[in-house]
Amino acid sequence: MSVTSRYREAWEGFWREAPEEQGEVFWDAEPAVTVAPHLALFEPHLTVPTLPLVDLGCGNGTQTRFLAGRFPHVVGADLSVAAIEHARRSDPAGLATYRVLDAGDKDEAQTLHAELGDCNVYMRGVLHQAEPDARQALVDGIAVLLGTQGRAFLVELAEAAKPVLMGLAQSPSGPPPKLAPVFRHGIAPGEVADDAVLGYVRAAGLSVLAMGEQKLITTEHKPDGSRVELPSRWLVLSRA
């Protein structure tokens, strides 16, 4: 199932307005506190580390470029044309390749798999922002990309993150500057129940090899100067 035009345009609008500088988007934290700790959890489960790695929902490519320094072939994929253009501008050395992809569209997922073969997949904080009717299709698309040899590392906000986000959004002074554009463009973070994620995974024919909890680090700060950190859960997946 492809996403709706409203959802697609919400992301196009968001990324068209997003600043070029790294760290100016709410979730665009530096790799040292995001993808690097995730790799420490993911790499022990990779049976074929040399497979192409797809950074699904890559946005402006901050994490993609880090991954490109660790794997031989990295593809940053995103639904938004504006995001992919941003990622390419931010990667003048061409460390990774980038492409527009709706992974919830079965034909698009199959086309990418036909081009690359089995892939490993990294996806951080994408499912909880997807439209409810598109979430199963997105996880199904990940299963297509994995094939028989690939592994996926998913990070999603836990249910406990929603009250934190709502507290920030409803503060007397309004949402913090980096969170405000998310709500202004109609993007609703923190909308997936913990058990629902496992339901999508099982329905896609995937097995959970490992899982745990970890804070998702953002680029925003509290009034006391400390980082806004959101409860999240991570899963390592393979074909059942």
Short mmCIF file of C-alpha atoms in Angstrom, two decimals:
data_model
loop_
_atom_site.label_atom_id
_atom_site.label_comp_id
_atom_site.label_asym_id
_atom_site.label_seq_id
_atom_site.Cartn_x
_atom_site.Cartn_y
_atom_site.Cartn_z
CA MET A 1 0.00 0.00 0.00
CA SER A 2 1.41 3.36 -1.02
CA VAL A 3 1.15 6.35 1.30
CA THR A 4 -1.51 9.01 0.84
CA SER A 5 -0.78 12.25 -0.97
CA ARG A 6 -1.44 14.18 2.25
CA TYR A 7 1.23 12.24 4.11
CA ARG A 8 3.73 12.54 1.28
CA GLU A 9 3.19 16.29 1.02
CA ALA A 10 3.56 16.71 4.79
CA TRP A 11 7.07 15.32 4.53
CA GLU A 12 7.90 17.27 1.37
CA GLY A 13 6.88 20.46 3.15
CA PHE A 14 8.88 19.57 6.23
CA TRP A 15 12.10 18.85 4.33
CA ARG A 16 11.73 21.82 1.99
CA GLU A 17 11.77 24.06 5.07
CA ALA A 18 14.38 22.15 7.05
CA PRO A 19 17.69 23.99 7.62
CA GLU A 20 20.73 22.67 5.80
CA GLU A 21 22.90 22.50 8.92
CA GLN A 22 23.23 19.17 10.67
CA GLY A 23 21.55 19.14 14.07
CA GLU A 24 18.79 21.63 13.28
CA VAL A 25 16.11 18.94 12.87
CA PHE A 26 14.59 17.49 16.06
CA TRP A 27 15.88 13.92 15.56
CA ASP A 28 19.08 14.77 13.65
CA ALA A 29 21.47 14.06 16.53
CA GLU A 30 25.10 13.32 15.84
CA PRO A 31 25.94 9.70 14.91
CA ALA A 32 28.08 9.23 18.02
CA VAL A 33 24.90 9.19 20.16
CA THR A 34 22.53 7.61 17.63
CA VAL A 35 23.63 5.13 14.98
CA ALA A 36 26.99 4.27 16.56
CA PRO A 37 25.45 2.76 19.73
CA HIS A 38 22.87 1.03 17.53
CA LEU A 39 25.58 -0.62 15.45
CA ALA A 40 27.10 -2.08 18.58
CA LEU A 41 23.80 -3.89 19.09
CA PHE A 42 23.21 -4.73 15.42
CA GLU A 43 26.57 -5.90 14.10
CA PRO A 44 26.81 -9.11 16.19
CA HIS A 45 23.65 -10.35 14.42
CA LEU A 46 24.78 -9.67 10.85
CA THR A 47 25.40 -12.97 9.12
CA VAL A 48 26.57 -11.26 5.91
CA PRO A 49 27.98 -7.80 6.78
CA THR A 50 28.96 -7.21 3.15
CA LEU A 51 25.34 -7.08 1.95
CA PRO A 52 24.13 -3.66 0.81
CA LEU A 53 22.77 -1.70 3.76
CA VAL A 54 19.64 0.42 3.31
CA ASP A 55 19.12 3.34 5.69
CA LEU A 56 15.34 3.48 5.44
CA GLY A 57 13.85 6.89 6.14
CA CYS A 58 17.28 8.47 5.82
CA GLY A 59 16.10 12.10 5.86
CA ASN A 60 19.06 14.42 5.33
CA GLY A 61 21.51 11.53 5.44
CA THR A 62 23.43 12.29 8.66
CA GLN A 63 23.32 8.67 9.82
CA THR A 64 23.68 7.36 6.25
CA ARG A 65 27.06 9.01 5.84
CA PHE A 66 28.28 7.44 9.07
CA LEU A 67 27.06 4.02 7.94
CA ALA A 68 28.87 4.50 4.64
CA GLY A 69 32.11 4.57 6.59
CA ARG A 70 31.35 1.16 8.06
CA PHE A 71 29.80 -0.82 5.19
CA PRO A 72 30.87 -1.24 1.55
CA HIS A 73 27.57 -0.22 -0.08
CA VAL A 74 25.05 2.01 1.71
CA VAL A 75 21.83 3.34 0.19
CA GLY A 76 19.91 6.16 1.87
CA ALA A 77 16.23 5.83 0.99
CA ASP A 78 13.39 8.17 1.85
CA LEU A 79 9.83 8.83 0.77
CA SER A 80 10.53 12.55 0.36
CA VAL A 81 12.16 13.98 -2.75
CA ALA A 82 13.18 17.06 -0.76
CA ALA A 83 14.86 14.87 1.88
CA ILE A 84 16.86 12.98 -0.74
CA GLU A 85 17.95 16.21 -2.41
CA HIS A 86 19.05 17.48 1.02
CA ALA A 87 20.98 14.25 1.68
CA ARG A 88 22.79 14.46 -1.65
CA ARG A 89 23.78 18.09 -1.02
CA SER A 90 25.13 17.07 2.38
CA ASP A 91 27.25 14.31 0.84
CA PRO A 92 29.37 16.02 -1.84
CA ALA A 93 31.95 13.21 -1.64
CA GLY A 94 29.29 10.66 -2.58
CA LEU A 95 29.98 8.39 0.37
CA ALA A 96 26.55 6.78 -0.05
CA THR A 97 23.93 6.61 -2.76
CA TYR A 98 20.42 7.97 -2.30
CA ARG A 99 17.04 7.25 -3.80
CA VAL A 100 13.39 8.14 -3.34
CA LEU A 101 11.56 5.07 -2.08
CA ASP A 102 8.14 4.27 -0.68
CA ALA A 103 9.08 1.01 1.05
CA GLY A 104 5.40 0.36 1.78
CA ASP A 105 4.75 0.06 -1.95
CA LYS A 106 5.33 -3.62 -2.73
CA ASP A 107 6.43 -2.94 -6.30
CA GLU A 108 9.03 -0.36 -5.19
CA ALA A 109 10.41 -2.65 -2.50
CA GLN A 110 10.65 -5.54 -4.95
CA THR A 111 12.34 -3.34 -7.55
CA LEU A 112 15.04 -2.27 -5.07
CA HIS A 113 15.55 -5.86 -3.97
CA ALA A 114 15.88 -6.95 -7.59
CA GLU A 115 18.62 -4.32 -8.05
CA LEU A 116 20.55 -4.91 -4.84
CA GLY A 117 19.73 -8.46 -3.81
CA ASP A 118 19.29 -9.24 -0.13
CA CYS A 119 19.96 -6.21 2.08
CA ASN A 120 20.57 -5.33 5.68
CA VAL A 121 18.25 -2.54 6.84
CA TYR A 122 18.59 0.23 9.43
CA MET A 123 15.43 2.17 10.30
CA ARG A 124 15.23 4.68 13.15
CA GLY A 125 11.98 6.27 14.24
CA VAL A 126 9.99 5.85 11.03
CA LEU A 127 7.18 3.42 11.81
CA HIS A 128 5.67 5.54 14.59
CA GLN A 129 5.33 8.49 12.20
CA ALA A 130 3.72 6.47 9.40
CA GLU A 131 0.00 6.54 8.72
CA PRO A 132 -1.80 3.72 10.58
CA ASP A 133 -3.01 2.02 7.41
CA ALA A 134 0.52 2.05 5.93
CA ARG A 135 2.47 0.60 8.86
CA GLN A 136 2.00 -3.08 8.04
CA ALA A 137 2.93 -2.46 4.41
CA LEU A 138 6.12 -0.70 5.54
CA VAL A 139 7.21 -3.68 7.64
CA ASP A 140 6.23 -5.99 4.78
CA GLY A 141 8.52 -3.91 2.55
CA ILE A 142 11.39 -4.40 4.99
CA ALA A 143 10.83 -8.17 4.78
CA VAL A 144 11.11 -7.95 0.98
CA LEU A 145 14.40 -6.05 1.21
CA LEU A 146 15.89 -8.55 3.67
CA GLY A 147 15.30 -11.57 1.51
CA THR A 148 16.72 -14.68 3.15
CA GLN A 149 20.08 -13.37 4.36
CA GLY A 150 19.45 -9.80 5.49
CA ARG A 151 18.96 -8.46 9.00
CA ALA A 152 17.08 -5.35 10.09
CA PHE A 153 17.63 -3.02 13.03
CA LEU A 154 14.52 -1.04 13.94
CA VAL A 155 14.33 1.69 16.57
CA GLU A 156 10.91 3.02 17.48
CA LEU A 157 9.61 5.35 20.16
CA ALA A 158 8.06 3.48 23.05
CA GLU A 159 4.56 4.28 24.25
CA ALA A 160 6.17 6.12 27.16
CA ALA A 161 7.57 8.70 24.73
CA LYS A 162 4.17 10.15 23.84
CA PRO A 163 3.54 11.88 27.20
CA VAL A 164 7.03 13.37 26.99
CA LEU A 165 6.34 14.76 23.51
CA MET A 166 2.92 16.06 24.50
CA GLY A 167 4.41 17.74 27.54
CA LEU A 168 6.90 19.53 25.32
CA ALA A 169 4.23 20.48 22.79
CA GLN A 170 1.86 21.84 25.44
CA SER A 171 4.34 23.90 27.43
CA PRO A 172 3.19 27.49 28.14
CA SER A 173 5.72 28.85 25.65
CA GLY A 174 4.72 26.37 22.96
CA PRO A 175 6.72 23.51 21.46
CA PRO A 176 10.52 23.83 21.41
CA PRO A 177 11.79 25.38 18.15
CA LYS A 178 12.99 22.09 16.65
CA LEU A 179 9.82 20.19 17.54
CA ALA A 180 7.39 22.85 16.36
CA PRO A 181 7.85 22.14 12.60
CA VAL A 182 6.97 18.47 13.15
CA PHE A 183 3.53 19.40 14.48
CA ARG A 184 3.09 22.30 12.07
CA HIS A 185 3.39 19.96 9.10
CA GLY A 186 0.90 17.49 10.54
CA ILE A 187 3.41 14.78 11.42
CA ALA A 188 2.28 12.90 14.52
CA PRO A 189 5.15 11.20 16.38
CA GLY A 190 4.74 8.56 19.06
CA GLU A 191 1.55 6.97 17.79
CA VAL A 192 2.39 3.23 17.80
CA ALA A 193 1.69 0.96 20.77
CA ASP A 194 4.58 -1.25 21.87
CA ASP A 195 2.65 -4.48 21.23
CA ALA A 196 1.54 -3.26 17.80
CA VAL A 197 5.14 -3.14 16.58
CA LEU A 198 5.58 -6.82 17.38
CA GLY A 199 2.29 -7.55 15.64
CA TYR A 200 3.48 -5.90 12.43
CA VAL A 201 6.73 -7.84 12.63
CA ARG A 202 5.05 -11.22 13.03
CA ALA A 203 2.51 -10.51 10.28
CA ALA A 204 5.39 -9.71 7.91
CA GLY A 205 6.92 -13.14 8.53
CA LEU A 206 9.84 -11.78 10.50
CA SER A 207 11.48 -13.12 13.65
CA VAL A 208 12.88 -11.07 16.54
CA LEU A 209 16.51 -12.04 17.15
CA ALA A 210 17.08 -9.50 19.91
CA MET A 211 15.32 -6.53 21.47
CA GLY A 212 15.79 -4.02 24.21
CA GLU A 213 15.20 -0.48 25.42
CA GLN A 214 17.29 2.61 24.89
CA LYS A 215 16.84 6.37 24.91
CA LEU A 216 16.36 8.03 21.52
CA ILE A 217 18.54 11.12 21.59
CA THR A 218 17.21 14.34 20.04
CA THR A 219 18.84 17.67 19.22
CA GLU A 220 16.50 19.65 21.46
CA HIS A 221 17.24 20.70 25.03
CA LYS A 222 15.19 21.22 28.17
CA PRO A 223 15.19 24.57 30.01
CA ASP A 224 17.91 23.20 32.32
CA GLY A 225 20.17 22.59 29.31
CA SER A 226 19.93 18.79 29.32
CA ARG A 227 19.08 16.88 26.14
CA VAL A 228 15.54 15.78 25.40
CA GLU A 229 15.73 11.99 25.37
CA LEU A 230 12.76 9.82 24.43
CA PRO A 231 12.09 6.25 25.58
CA SER A 232 12.51 3.87 22.65
CA ARG A 233 12.70 0.17 21.86
CA TRP A 234 15.03 -1.55 19.41
CA LEU A 235 14.64 -4.83 17.59
CA VAL A 236 16.90 -6.97 15.41
CA LEU A 237 14.86 -8.84 12.81
CA SER A 238 15.32 -11.58 10.24
CA ARG A 239 13.10 -13.67 8.03
CA ALA A 240 11.29 -16.32 10.07
#
